[in-house]
PDB file of C-alpha atoms in Angstrom:
ATOM      1  CA  MET A   1      26.702  -5.925  -1.151  1.00 48.00           C
ATOM      2  CA  ALA A   2      25.168  -6.672  -4.530  1.00 59.00           C
ATOM      3  CA  GLY A   3      27.604  -6.260  -7.393  1.00 61.00           C
ATOM      4  CA  ASN A   4      28.546  -7.445 -10.830  1.00 58.00           C
ATOM      5  CA  THR A   5      31.540  -9.103 -12.427  1.00 53.00           C
ATOM      6  CA  VAL A   6      32.929  -9.359 -15.912  1.00 49.00           C
ATOM      7  CA  ALA A   7      31.394 -12.838 -16.145  1.00 50.00           C
ATOM      8  CA  ASN A   8      27.805 -11.792 -15.447  1.00 51.00           C
ATOM      9  CA  SER A   9      27.919  -8.477 -17.294  1.00 50.00           C
ATOM     10  CA  GLY A  10      28.474  -9.707 -20.796  1.00 48.00           C
ATOM     11  CA  SER A  11      24.921  -8.994 -21.849  1.00 44.00           C
ATOM     12  CA  ILE A  12      25.620  -5.269 -21.948  1.00 45.00           C
ATOM     13  CA  VAL A  13      29.157  -5.364 -23.413  1.00 42.00           C
ATOM     14  CA  ARG A  14      29.520  -3.920 -26.894  1.00 39.00           C
ATOM     15  CA  SER A  15      30.769  -7.203 -28.395  1.00 38.00           C
ATOM     16  CA  GLU A  16      27.301  -8.735 -27.956  1.00 40.00           C
ATOM     17  CA  LEU A  17      25.476  -6.799 -30.626  1.00 35.00           C
ATOM     18  CA  TRP A  18      22.093  -8.461 -29.981  1.00 34.00           C
ATOM     19  CA  GLN A  19      21.811  -6.505 -26.728  1.00 36.00           C
ATOM     20  CA  GLN A  20      21.023  -3.073 -28.179  1.00 39.00           C
ATOM     21  CA  GLN A  21      19.726  -1.391 -25.052  1.00 39.00           C
ATOM     22  CA  LEU A  22      19.355  -1.856 -21.334  1.00 43.00           C
ATOM     23  CA  ASP A  23      16.238  -3.754 -20.346  1.00 47.00           C
ATOM     24  CA  GLU A  24      13.808  -1.656 -18.344  1.00 49.00           C
ATOM     25  CA  ILE A  25      12.587  -3.064 -15.060  1.00 50.00           C
ATOM     26  CA  LEU A  26       8.799  -3.309 -14.804  1.00 56.00           C
ATOM     27  CA  HIS A  27       8.020  -1.375 -11.659  1.00 63.00           C
ATOM     28  CA  GLU A  28       5.109  -1.974  -9.356  1.00 66.00           C
ATOM     29  CA  ASP A  29       2.829   1.048  -9.341  1.00 69.00           C
ATOM     30  CA  LEU A  30       3.228   2.865  -6.017  1.00 77.00           C
ATOM     31  CA  ILE A  31       0.015   4.198  -4.551  1.00 81.00           C
ATOM     32  CA  ALA A  32       0.398   4.384  -0.758  1.00 80.00           C
ATOM     33  CA  MET A  33       2.197   7.739  -0.387  1.00 81.00           C
ATOM     34  CA  PRO A  34      -0.886   9.942  -1.034  1.00 81.00           C
ATOM     35  CA  PHE A  35      -2.839   7.838   1.476  1.00 85.00           C
ATOM     36  CA  VAL A  36      -0.439   8.439   4.384  1.00 89.00           C
ATOM     37  CA  ARG A  37      -0.468  11.384   6.782  1.00 88.00           C
ATOM     38  CA  GLN A  38       3.026  12.884   6.935  1.00 85.00           C
ATOM     39  CA  LEU A  39       4.225  14.256  10.266  1.00 82.00           C
ATOM     40  CA  ASP A  40       7.249  16.210  11.476  1.00 77.00           C
ATOM     41  CA  PHE A  41       9.552  14.032  13.599  1.00 73.00           C
ATOM     42  CA  PRO A  42      12.409  16.312  14.708  1.00 70.00           C
ATOM     43  CA  ASP A  43      14.400  14.022  17.013  1.00 75.00           C
ATOM     44  CA  GLY A  44      14.324  10.857  19.095  1.00 76.00           C
ATOM     45  CA  THR A  45      13.257   7.358  18.068  1.00 79.00           C
ATOM     46  CA  ALA A  46       9.615   7.397  19.219  1.00 78.00           C
ATOM     47  CA  PHE A  47       6.874   9.889  18.438  1.00 73.00           C
ATOM     48  CA  THR A  48       3.618  10.031  20.416  1.00 76.00           C
ATOM     49  CA  ILE A  49       0.370  11.290  18.911  1.00 72.00           C
ATOM     50  CA  PRO A  50      -2.384  12.188  21.419  1.00 68.00           C
ATOM     51  CA  SER A  51      -5.978  11.190  20.772  1.00 64.00           C
ATOM     52  CA  ILE A  52      -9.254  12.103  22.472  1.00 64.00           C
ATOM     53  CA  GLY A  53     -12.594  10.367  22.785  1.00 63.00           C
ATOM     54  CA  THR A  54     -15.998  11.751  21.826  1.00 63.00           C
ATOM     55  CA  PRO A  55     -17.210  14.346  24.375  1.00 71.00           C
ATOM     56  CA  LEU A  56     -20.426  13.547  26.247  1.00 74.00           C
ATOM     57  CA  VAL A  57     -23.465  15.799  25.725  1.00 82.00           C
ATOM     58  CA  ARG A  58     -25.780  16.354  28.718  1.00 78.00           C
ATOM     59  CA  ASP A  59     -29.095  18.135  29.193  1.00 82.00           C
ATOM     60  CA  LEU A  60     -28.789  21.533  30.882  1.00 81.00           C
ATOM     61  CA  PRO A  61     -32.007  22.491  32.732  1.00 84.00           C
ATOM     62  CA  VAL A  62     -32.498  26.141  33.572  1.00 87.00           C
ATOM     63  CA  GLY A  63     -30.632  27.037  36.739  1.00 84.00           C
ATOM     64  CA  ALA A  64     -28.658  23.771  36.870  1.00 86.00           C
ATOM     65  CA  GLU A  65     -24.905  23.673  37.274  1.00 87.00           C
ATOM     66  CA  VAL A  66     -22.805  22.516  34.357  1.00 86.00           C
ATOM     67  CA  THR A  67     -21.260  19.073  34.801  1.00 84.00           C
ATOM     68  CA  PHE A  68     -17.693  18.857  33.539  1.00 84.00           C
ATOM     69  CA  ASP A  69     -16.820  15.337  32.390  1.00 79.00           C
ATOM     70  CA  ALA A  70     -13.264  14.030  32.249  1.00 75.00           C
ATOM     71  CA  LEU A  71     -12.133  13.745  28.642  1.00 67.00           C
ATOM     72  CA  ASP A  72     -11.113  10.307  27.464  1.00 64.00           C
ATOM     73  CA  THR A  73      -7.590  10.506  26.083  1.00 61.00           C
ATOM     74  CA  GLY A  74      -5.112   8.097  24.589  1.00 63.00           C
ATOM     75  CA  GLU A  75      -1.800   7.920  22.789  1.00 68.00           C
ATOM     76  CA  VAL A  76      -0.508   6.332  19.603  1.00 72.00           C
ATOM     77  CA  THR A  77       3.252   5.855  19.267  1.00 76.00           C
ATOM     78  CA  ILE A  78       5.241   5.810  16.036  1.00 80.00           C
ATOM     79  CA  THR A  79       8.670   4.215  16.332  1.00 83.00           C
ATOM     80  CA  MET A  80      11.529   5.081  13.995  1.00 87.00           C
ATOM     81  CA  ASN A  81      12.613   2.076  11.935  1.00 88.00           C
ATOM     82  CA  GLU A  82      16.178   0.973  11.288  1.00 91.00           C
ATOM     83  CA  PRO A  83      17.716   2.501   8.140  1.00 93.00           C
ATOM     84  CA  VAL A  84      17.337   0.601   4.870  1.00 94.00           C
ATOM     85  CA  VAL A  85      19.818   0.527   1.990  1.00 95.00           C
ATOM     86  CA  SER A  86      19.946  -0.560  -1.639  1.00 94.00           C
ATOM     87  CA  ALA A  87      23.594  -0.906  -2.716  1.00 95.00           C
ATOM     88  CA  ASN A  88      25.274  -2.034  -5.941  1.00 93.00           C
ATOM     89  CA  SER A  89      28.781  -2.082  -7.337  1.00 93.00           C
ATOM     90  CA  ILE A  90      29.939  -1.799 -10.957  1.00 90.00           C
ATOM     91  CA  HIS A  91      33.427  -3.007 -11.884  1.00 89.00           C
ATOM     92  CA  ASP A  92      35.568  -0.490 -13.733  1.00 88.00           C
ATOM     93  CA  THR A  93      36.164  -3.036 -16.507  1.00 87.00           C
ATOM     94  CA  LEU A  94      32.467  -2.945 -17.319  1.00 84.00           C
ATOM     95  CA  LEU A  95      32.508   0.830 -17.314  1.00 83.00           C
ATOM     96  CA  GLU A  96      35.385   0.750 -19.798  1.00 82.00           C
ATOM     97  CA  ASP A  97      34.017  -1.948 -22.116  1.00 76.00           C
ATOM     98  CA  SER A  98      30.304  -1.267 -22.232  1.00 75.00           C
ATOM     99  CA  MET A  99      28.848   1.080 -24.806  1.00 73.00           C
ATOM    100  CA  TRP A 100      25.887   1.430 -22.421  1.00 77.00           C
ATOM    101  CA  ALA A 101      27.860   2.493 -19.367  1.00 82.00           C
ATOM    102  CA  SER A 102      26.281   5.945 -19.210  1.00 84.00           C
ATOM    103  CA  GLU A 103      22.760   4.472 -19.429  1.00 83.00           C
ATOM    104  CA  LEU A 104      23.653   1.954 -16.724  1.00 83.00           C
ATOM    105  CA  LEU A 105      24.986   4.660 -14.404  1.00 85.00           C
ATOM    106  CA  ALA A 106      21.852   6.737 -14.946  1.00 84.00           C
ATOM    107  CA  ALA A 107      19.538   3.773 -14.294  1.00 86.00           C
ATOM    108  CA  VAL A 108      21.030   2.453 -11.042  1.00 88.00           C
ATOM    109  CA  PRO A 109      19.989   5.370  -8.755  1.00 87.00           C
ATOM    110  CA  VAL A 110      16.470   5.303 -10.193  1.00 87.00           C
ATOM    111  CA  GLU A 111      16.146   1.563  -9.624  1.00 90.00           C
ATOM    112  CA  GLN A 112      17.517   1.825  -6.099  1.00 90.00           C
ATOM    113  CA  ALA A 113      15.092   4.595  -5.192  1.00 88.00           C
ATOM    114  CA  GLN A 114      12.226   2.571  -6.673  1.00 90.00           C
ATOM    115  CA  ALA A 115      13.264  -0.481  -4.649  1.00 92.00           C
ATOM    116  CA  ILE A 116      13.315   1.536  -1.419  1.00 91.00           C
ATOM    117  CA  MET A 117       9.913   3.077  -2.113  1.00 90.00           C
ATOM    118  CA  GLU A 118       8.495  -0.390  -2.823  1.00 92.00           C
ATOM    119  CA  ARG A 119       9.832  -1.435   0.587  1.00 93.00           C
ATOM    120  CA  PHE A 120       8.167   1.650   2.101  1.00 92.00           C
ATOM    121  CA  GLU A 121       4.867   0.780   0.436  1.00 93.00           C
ATOM    122  CA  THR A 122       5.009  -2.856   1.563  1.00 94.00           C
ATOM    123  CA  ASP A 123       5.792  -1.862   5.155  1.00 93.00           C
ATOM    124  CA  THR A 124       3.060   0.802   5.199  1.00 93.00           C
ATOM    125  CA  LEU A 125       0.304  -1.485   3.908  1.00 95.00           C
ATOM    126  CA  ALA A 126       1.438  -4.181   6.359  1.00 95.00           C
ATOM    127  CA  LEU A 127       0.345  -1.868   9.200  1.00 94.00           C
ATOM    128  CA  ALA A 128      -3.145  -3.192   8.507  1.00 94.00           C
ATOM    129  CA  MET A 129      -2.064  -6.268  10.473  1.00 94.00           C
ATOM    130  CA  ASP A 130      -1.680  -4.134  13.627  1.00 92.00           C
ATOM    131  CA  GLN A 131      -5.385  -3.635  14.355  1.00 90.00           C
ATOM    132  CA  GLY A 132      -5.786  -3.299  18.093  1.00 86.00           C
ATOM    133  CA  GLN A 133      -8.022  -6.307  18.794  1.00 90.00           C
ATOM    134  CA  GLY A 134      -5.635  -8.602  16.932  1.00 89.00           C
ATOM    135  CA  ILE A 135      -5.821 -11.146  14.141  1.00 92.00           C
ATOM    136  CA  ASN A 136      -8.545 -13.806  13.927  1.00 95.00           C
ATOM    137  CA  ASN A 137     -10.867 -11.222  15.442  1.00 95.00           C
ATOM    138  CA  LEU A 138     -13.745  -9.149  14.085  1.00 96.00           C
ATOM    139  CA  ASN A 139     -12.247  -5.978  15.633  1.00 96.00           C
ATOM    140  CA  LEU A 140     -15.682  -4.570  16.430  1.00 96.00           C
ATOM    141  CA  ILE A 141     -16.101  -0.805  16.645  1.00 94.00           C
ATOM    142  CA  ASN A 142     -19.555   0.433  17.579  1.00 93.00           C
ATOM    143  CA  GLY A 143     -20.841  -3.071  16.896  1.00 95.00           C
ATOM    144  CA  ALA A 144     -19.542  -3.299  13.305  1.00 97.00           C
ATOM    145  CA  ALA A 145     -16.644  -5.504  12.239  1.00 97.00           C
ATOM    146  CA  HIS A 146     -13.495  -3.817  10.948  1.00 97.00           C
ATOM    147  CA  ARG A 147     -11.806  -7.126  10.115  1.00 97.00           C
ATOM    148  CA  LYS A 148     -13.516  -9.983   8.291  1.00 97.00           C
ATOM    149  CA  ILE A 149     -13.287 -12.595   5.569  1.00 97.00           C
ATOM    150  CA  ALA A 150     -14.775 -11.918   2.134  1.00 97.00           C
ATOM    151  CA  SER A 151     -18.337 -13.165   1.809  1.00 95.00           C
ATOM    152  CA  GLY A 152     -18.110 -14.941  -1.551  1.00 93.00           C
ATOM    153  CA  THR A 153     -17.828 -18.671  -2.193  1.00 92.00           C
ATOM    154  CA  ASN A 154     -14.237 -19.798  -1.568  1.00 94.00           C
ATOM    155  CA  GLU A 155     -13.609 -16.477   0.154  1.00 96.00           C
ATOM    156  CA  ILE A 156     -13.646 -14.302  -2.967  1.00 95.00           C
ATOM    157  CA  MET A 157     -14.610 -10.643  -2.777  1.00 94.00           C
ATOM    158  CA  LEU A 158     -18.148  -9.667  -3.716  1.00 93.00           C
ATOM    159  CA  VAL A 159     -19.752  -6.287  -4.315  1.00 93.00           C
ATOM    160  CA  ASN A 160     -21.529  -6.879  -0.971  1.00 94.00           C
ATOM    161  CA  ASP A 161     -18.170  -6.631   0.812  1.00 97.00           C
ATOM    162  CA  PHE A 162     -17.709  -3.063  -0.416  1.00 96.00           C
ATOM    163  CA  ALA A 163     -21.141  -2.213   0.979  1.00 96.00           C
ATOM    164  CA  PHE A 164     -20.175  -3.818   4.284  1.00 97.00           C
ATOM    165  CA  ALA A 165     -16.967  -1.766   4.481  1.00 98.00           C
ATOM    166  CA  ALA A 166     -18.924   1.421   3.868  1.00 97.00           C
ATOM    167  CA  TYR A 167     -21.369   0.420   6.603  1.00 98.00           C
ATOM    168  CA  SER A 168     -18.574  -0.274   9.108  1.00 97.00           C
ATOM    169  CA  LEU A 169     -16.995   3.112   8.460  1.00 97.00           C
ATOM    170  CA  ARG A 170     -20.369   4.813   8.906  1.00 97.00           C
ATOM    171  CA  LYS A 171     -20.888   3.044  12.241  1.00 96.00           C
ATOM    172  CA  ALA A 172     -17.483   4.337  13.340  1.00 94.00           C
ATOM    173  CA  LYS A 173     -18.655   7.880  12.447  1.00 93.00           C
ATOM    174  CA  ILE A 174     -16.122   8.177   9.634  1.00 95.00           C
ATOM    175  CA  PRO A 175     -17.075  10.663   6.883  1.00 94.00           C
ATOM    176  CA  ARG A 176     -18.294   9.161   3.604  1.00 92.00           C
ATOM    177  CA  GLN A 177     -16.206  11.556   1.500  1.00 93.00           C
ATOM    178  CA  ASN A 178     -13.093  10.423  -0.391  1.00 94.00           C
ATOM    179  CA  LEU A 179     -13.570   6.725   0.279  1.00 97.00           C
ATOM    180  CA  ILE A 180     -10.585   4.659  -0.886  1.00 96.00           C
ATOM    181  CA  ALA A 181     -10.136   0.914  -1.312  1.00 97.00           C
ATOM    182  CA  ILE A 182      -6.811  -0.816  -1.997  1.00 96.00           C
ATOM    183  CA  VAL A 183      -7.369  -4.355  -3.232  1.00 96.00           C
ATOM    184  CA  ASP A 184      -5.439  -7.298  -4.631  1.00 96.00           C
ATOM    185  CA  PRO A 185      -5.648  -7.772  -8.435  1.00 94.00           C
ATOM    186  CA  SER A 186      -7.652 -10.952  -7.836  1.00 95.00           C
ATOM    187  CA  VAL A 187     -10.485  -8.708  -6.622  1.00 95.00           C
ATOM    188  CA  GLY A 188     -10.529  -6.985 -10.004  1.00 92.00           C
ATOM    189  CA  TYR A 189     -10.837 -10.405 -11.597  1.00 90.00           C
ATOM    190  CA  SER A 190     -13.754 -11.229  -9.301  1.00 90.00           C
ATOM    191  CA  MET A 191     -15.526  -8.017 -10.300  1.00 88.00           C
ATOM    192  CA  ASP A 192     -14.844  -8.643 -14.005  1.00 84.00           C
ATOM    193  CA  THR A 193     -16.380 -12.106 -13.800  1.00 82.00           C
ATOM    194  CA  VAL A 194     -19.538 -11.353 -11.823  1.00 76.00           C
ATOM    195  CA  THR A 195     -22.254 -13.493 -13.436  1.00 58.00           C
ATOM    196  CA  ASN A 196     -24.508 -10.599 -14.362  1.00 63.00           C
ATOM    197  CA  ILE A 197     -21.599  -8.975 -16.212  1.00 60.00           C
ATOM    198  CA  THR A 198     -20.223 -11.998 -18.045  1.00 52.00           C
ATOM    199  CA  ASN A 199     -23.711 -13.098 -19.096  1.00 55.00           C
ATOM    200  CA  ILE A 200     -23.846 -11.118 -22.344  1.00 60.00           C
ATOM    201  CA  SER A 201     -27.388 -12.088 -23.275  1.00 60.00           C
ATOM    202  CA  ASN A 202     -28.454  -8.659 -22.017  1.00 63.00           C
ATOM    203  CA  ASN A 203     -25.397  -6.963 -23.501  1.00 61.00           C
ATOM    204  CA  PRO A 204     -24.963  -8.292 -27.048  1.00 59.00           C
ATOM    205  CA  ARG A 205     -22.693  -5.397 -28.038  1.00 62.00           C
ATOM    206  CA  TRP A 206     -20.221  -6.159 -25.229  1.00 60.00           C
ATOM    207  CA  GLU A 207     -20.373  -2.653 -23.842  1.00 61.00           C
ATOM    208  CA  GLY A 208     -19.175  -1.266 -20.503  1.00 63.00           C
ATOM    209  CA  ILE A 209     -16.986  -3.469 -18.301  1.00 66.00           C
ATOM    210  CA  VAL A 210     -17.183  -6.412 -20.720  1.00 61.00           C
ATOM    211  CA  GLU A 211     -15.540  -4.180 -23.316  1.00 65.00           C
ATOM    212  CA  THR A 212     -12.803  -2.590 -21.187  1.00 65.00           C
ATOM    213  CA  GLY A 213     -12.484  -4.583 -17.976  1.00 74.00           C
ATOM    214  CA  ILE A 214     -13.003  -2.896 -14.627  1.00 78.00           C
ATOM    215  CA  THR A 215      -9.330  -2.013 -14.143  1.00 77.00           C
ATOM    216  CA  GLU A 216      -7.254   0.513 -16.044  1.00 79.00           C
ATOM    217  CA  ASN A 217      -3.720   1.314 -14.910  1.00 79.00           C
ATOM    218  CA  ARG A 218      -4.298  -0.260 -11.488  1.00 83.00           C
ATOM    219  CA  HIS A 219      -7.415   1.826 -10.953  1.00 86.00           C
ATOM    220  CA  PHE A 220     -11.040   0.703 -11.216  1.00 87.00           C
ATOM    221  CA  ILE A 221     -12.928   2.653 -13.871  1.00 83.00           C
ATOM    222  CA  ARG A 222     -16.025   2.651 -11.665  1.00 86.00           C
ATOM    223  CA  ASN A 223     -16.512   3.392  -7.977  1.00 91.00           C
ATOM    224  CA  ILE A 224     -18.146   0.674  -5.896  1.00 93.00           C
ATOM    225  CA  TYR A 225     -20.471   1.888  -3.123  1.00 94.00           C
ATOM    226  CA  GLY A 226     -18.569   5.161  -3.048  1.00 94.00           C
ATOM    227  CA  PHE A 227     -15.082   3.623  -2.925  1.00 96.00           C
ATOM    228  CA  ASP A 228     -12.447   4.772  -5.396  1.00 94.00           C
ATOM    229  CA  VAL A 229     -10.641   1.458  -5.925  1.00 95.00           C
ATOM    230  CA  TYR A 230      -6.926   0.862  -6.557  1.00 95.00           C
ATOM    231  CA  GLU A 231      -5.053  -2.389  -7.093  1.00 94.00           C
ATOM    232  CA  SER A 232      -1.762  -3.275  -5.416  1.00 94.00           C
ATOM    233  CA  GLU A 233       0.546  -6.287  -5.419  1.00 93.00           C
ATOM    234  CA  MET A 234       1.999  -5.213  -2.072  1.00 94.00           C
ATOM    235  CA  LEU A 235      -0.868  -5.923   0.290  1.00 96.00           C
ATOM    236  CA  PRO A 236      -0.025  -8.107   3.298  1.00 97.00           C
ATOM    237  CA  THR A 237      -0.817 -11.795   3.465  1.00 97.00           C
ATOM    238  CA  MET A 238      -3.847 -12.478   5.679  1.00 97.00           C
ATOM    239  CA  ASN A 239      -4.583 -16.132   6.427  1.00 97.00           C
ATOM    240  CA  GLU A 240      -7.000 -16.125   9.333  1.00 97.00           C
ATOM    241  CA  THR A 241     -10.194 -17.651  10.662  1.00 97.00           C
ATOM    242  CA  ILE A 242     -12.798 -15.032  11.517  1.00 97.00           C
ATOM    243  CA  ASP A 243     -16.441 -15.720  12.335  1.00 95.00           C
ATOM    244  CA  GLY A 244     -16.225 -19.277  10.992  1.00 95.00           C
ATOM    245  CA  LYS A 245     -14.579 -18.445   7.638  1.00 96.00           C
ATOM    246  CA  THR A 246     -10.921 -19.139   6.794  1.00 96.00           C
ATOM    247  CA  THR A 247      -8.499 -17.882   4.163  1.00 96.00           C
ATOM    248  CA  THR A 248      -5.531 -19.992   3.083  1.00 96.00           C
ATOM    249  CA  ALA A 249      -4.216 -17.848   0.222  1.00 96.00           C
ATOM    250  CA  GLY A 250      -5.483 -14.571   1.590  1.00 96.00           C
ATOM    251  CA  LYS A 251      -4.584 -10.967   0.992  1.00 97.00           C
ATOM    252  CA  ALA A 252      -5.750  -8.059   3.153  1.00 97.00           C
ATOM    253  CA  ASN A 253      -7.883  -5.589   1.174  1.00 98.00           C
ATOM    254  CA  LEU A 254      -8.062  -2.150   2.802  1.00 98.00           C
ATOM    255  CA  PHE A 255     -10.921   0.356   3.005  1.00 98.00           C
ATOM    256  CA  MET A 256     -10.696   3.879   4.455  1.00 97.00           C
ATOM    257  CA  SER A 257     -11.716   7.518   4.117  1.00 96.00           C
ATOM    258  CA  LEU A 258      -9.372  10.372   3.199  1.00 95.00           C
ATOM    259  CA  ALA A 259     -11.932  13.076   4.014  1.00 94.00           C
ATOM    260  CA  ARG A 260      -9.499  14.910   6.313  1.00 91.00           C
ATOM    261  CA  PRO A 261      -5.747  14.518   6.895  1.00 89.00           C
ATOM    262  CA  THR A 262      -6.302  14.039  10.629  1.00 87.00           C
ATOM    263  CA  ILE A 263      -8.357  10.860  10.170  1.00 91.00           C
ATOM    264  CA  VAL A 264      -6.093   9.047   7.679  1.00 93.00           C
ATOM    265  CA  PRO A 265      -5.318   5.653   9.281  1.00 93.00           C
ATOM    266  CA  PHE A 266      -1.586   5.560   8.491  1.00 93.00           C
ATOM    267  CA  ALA A 267       0.984   8.151   9.578  1.00 89.00           C
ATOM    268  CA  LEU A 268       4.569   8.557   8.401  1.00 89.00           C
ATOM    269  CA  ALA A 269       7.560  10.538   9.592  1.00 87.00           C
ATOM    270  CA  TRP A 270      10.727  10.686   7.506  1.00 88.00           C
ATOM    271  CA  ARG A 271      14.017  10.842   9.364  1.00 88.00           C
ATOM    272  CA  ARG A 272      16.013  10.416   6.171  1.00 88.00           C
ATOM    273  CA  LYS A 273      14.402  10.609   2.760  1.00 87.00           C
ATOM    274  CA  PRO A 274      16.162   8.513   0.080  1.00 89.00           C
ATOM    275  CA  VAL A 275      19.757   9.765  -0.210  1.00 89.00           C
ATOM    276  CA  LEU A 276      22.232   8.701  -2.909  1.00 90.00           C
ATOM    277  CA  ILE A 277      25.941   8.144  -2.154  1.00 90.00           C
ATOM    278  CA  SER A 278      28.487   6.957  -4.739  1.00 89.00           C
ATOM    279  CA  GLU A 279      32.254   6.540  -4.640  1.00 91.00           C
ATOM    280  CA  MET A 280      35.012   4.725  -6.491  1.00 91.00           C
ATOM    281  CA  ASP A 281      36.815   2.000  -4.528  1.00 90.00           C
ATOM    282  CA  ASN A 282      40.373   2.012  -5.884  1.00 91.00           C
ATOM    283  CA  ILE A 283      41.233  -1.193  -4.062  1.00 93.00           C
ATOM    284  CA  LEU A 284      38.407  -3.287  -5.545  1.00 92.00           C
ATOM    285  CA  HIS A 285      38.347  -1.226  -8.757  1.00 91.00           C
ATOM    286  CA  GLU A 286      34.600  -0.735  -8.670  1.00 92.00           C
ATOM    287  CA  LEU A 287      32.115   2.087  -8.465  1.00 90.00           C
ATOM    288  CA  GLN A 288      29.935   1.678  -5.383  1.00 92.00           C
ATOM    289  CA  ILE A 289      26.453   3.225  -5.421  1.00 91.00           C
ATOM    290  CA  GLN A 290      24.042   3.159  -2.502  1.00 92.00           C
ATOM    291  CA  THR A 291      20.710   4.727  -1.657  1.00 92.00           C
ATOM    292  CA  THR A 292      19.634   4.855   1.981  1.00 93.00           C
ATOM    293  CA  ALA A 293      16.479   5.962   3.792  1.00 92.00           C
ATOM    294  CA  ARG A 294      14.895   5.890   7.238  1.00 93.00           C
ATOM    295  CA  TRP A 295      11.346   6.476   8.393  1.00 91.00           C
ATOM    296  CA  GLY A 296       8.816   5.634  11.049  1.00 90.00           C
ATOM    297  CA  SER A 297       5.187   4.740  10.428  1.00 90.00           C
ATOM    298  CA  GLY A 298       2.195   3.502  12.332  1.00 90.00           C
ATOM    299  CA  LEU A 299      -1.526   2.747  12.339  1.00 92.00           C
ATOM    300  CA  VAL A 300      -2.973   5.774  14.136  1.00 89.00           C
ATOM    301  CA  ARG A 301      -6.732   5.669  13.316  1.00 91.00           C
ATOM    302  CA  GLN A 302      -8.070   2.140  13.636  1.00 91.00           C
ATOM    303  CA  ASP A 303     -11.652   3.338  13.382  1.00 93.00           C
ATOM    304  CA  ASN A 304     -10.921   4.483   9.818  1.00 95.00           C
ATOM    305  CA  LEU A 305      -9.668   1.125   8.542  1.00 97.00           C
ATOM    306  CA  VAL A 306     -11.676  -1.885   7.440  1.00 98.00           C
ATOM    307  CA  VAL A 307      -9.685  -4.969   6.430  1.00 98.00           C
ATOM    308  CA  ILE A 308     -11.353  -7.729   4.404  1.00 98.00           C
ATOM    309  CA  ALA A 309      -9.337 -10.814   3.499  1.00 97.00           C
ATOM    310  CA  SER A 310      -9.956 -12.591   0.200  1.00 97.00           C
ATOM    311  CA  ASP A 311      -8.346 -15.703  -1.224  1.00 96.00           C
ATOM    312  CA  THR A 312      -6.259 -15.180  -4.338  1.00 96.00           C
ATOM    313  CA  ASP A 313      -6.148 -18.782  -5.571  1.00 93.00           C
ATOM    314  CA  GLN A 314      -9.625 -18.716  -7.172  1.00 87.00           C
ATOM    315  CA  VAL A 315      -8.518 -17.025 -10.406  1.00 86.00           C
ATOM    316  CA  SER A 316      -8.895 -19.608 -13.152  1.00 76.00           C
TER     317      SER A 316
END
């Protein structure tokens, strides 16, 4: 259990007047929750979602009998994860001596909940590594790759890669509405430094992206080939060799459509949303605070996910 002692808590004790307030933790912006389909999961540890294939269409000549084709069906299973916990203890001496005790007590539950939701986001985005045809594979669907390496020199992301992702989704018959991309911040750097943008000979007043940068508050200010683009530091590592190209400092950039809830690639079922428990331990003389949660998640629509790896070590 994480805790604190008198020795390591001096920075917030009243006697040290230079510490006038609690330092705020810089949180990672959380973006995955709106991009996940939430399901009811009443009991058990595994939840099965049925899926069906595309029905066949046949000609029907006058007077001919109707042919009934068997419907292709499948199943996707979501398994409930083990519970997670963020737990801290605060010694009663600190509570007595610190002028900031009330601020500290108010901050701990918020920080614990944030930490758990960051874990949720990391685990959810990591589902991109569960594509059915495996890693180091193009994961072809209707002849178009749903897993590839970025096309730029040294495996950096180019505008062309956004066009390719849109093409792959179209080939999989995914609607073009509400296209979303979640990319590593290094992709924003690549877009900011495209030669035609940084060459200001045609833009002497430094307008547009040269003036503002392409990213504002983790969100691109312009769509790229229809994709509304968000940045995240929580994307999974993806070091693979696909179609002759290799990443060694790779991150998996994700592309999908949110046109309808039923086609969202990731699904989530909460068994226990973040719950706070606190109690005073009169033996150890400390206040113990813990936040726990439990959920299950899975990749349920592989046709609506394109994963493009780009190297992050080319920012210089």
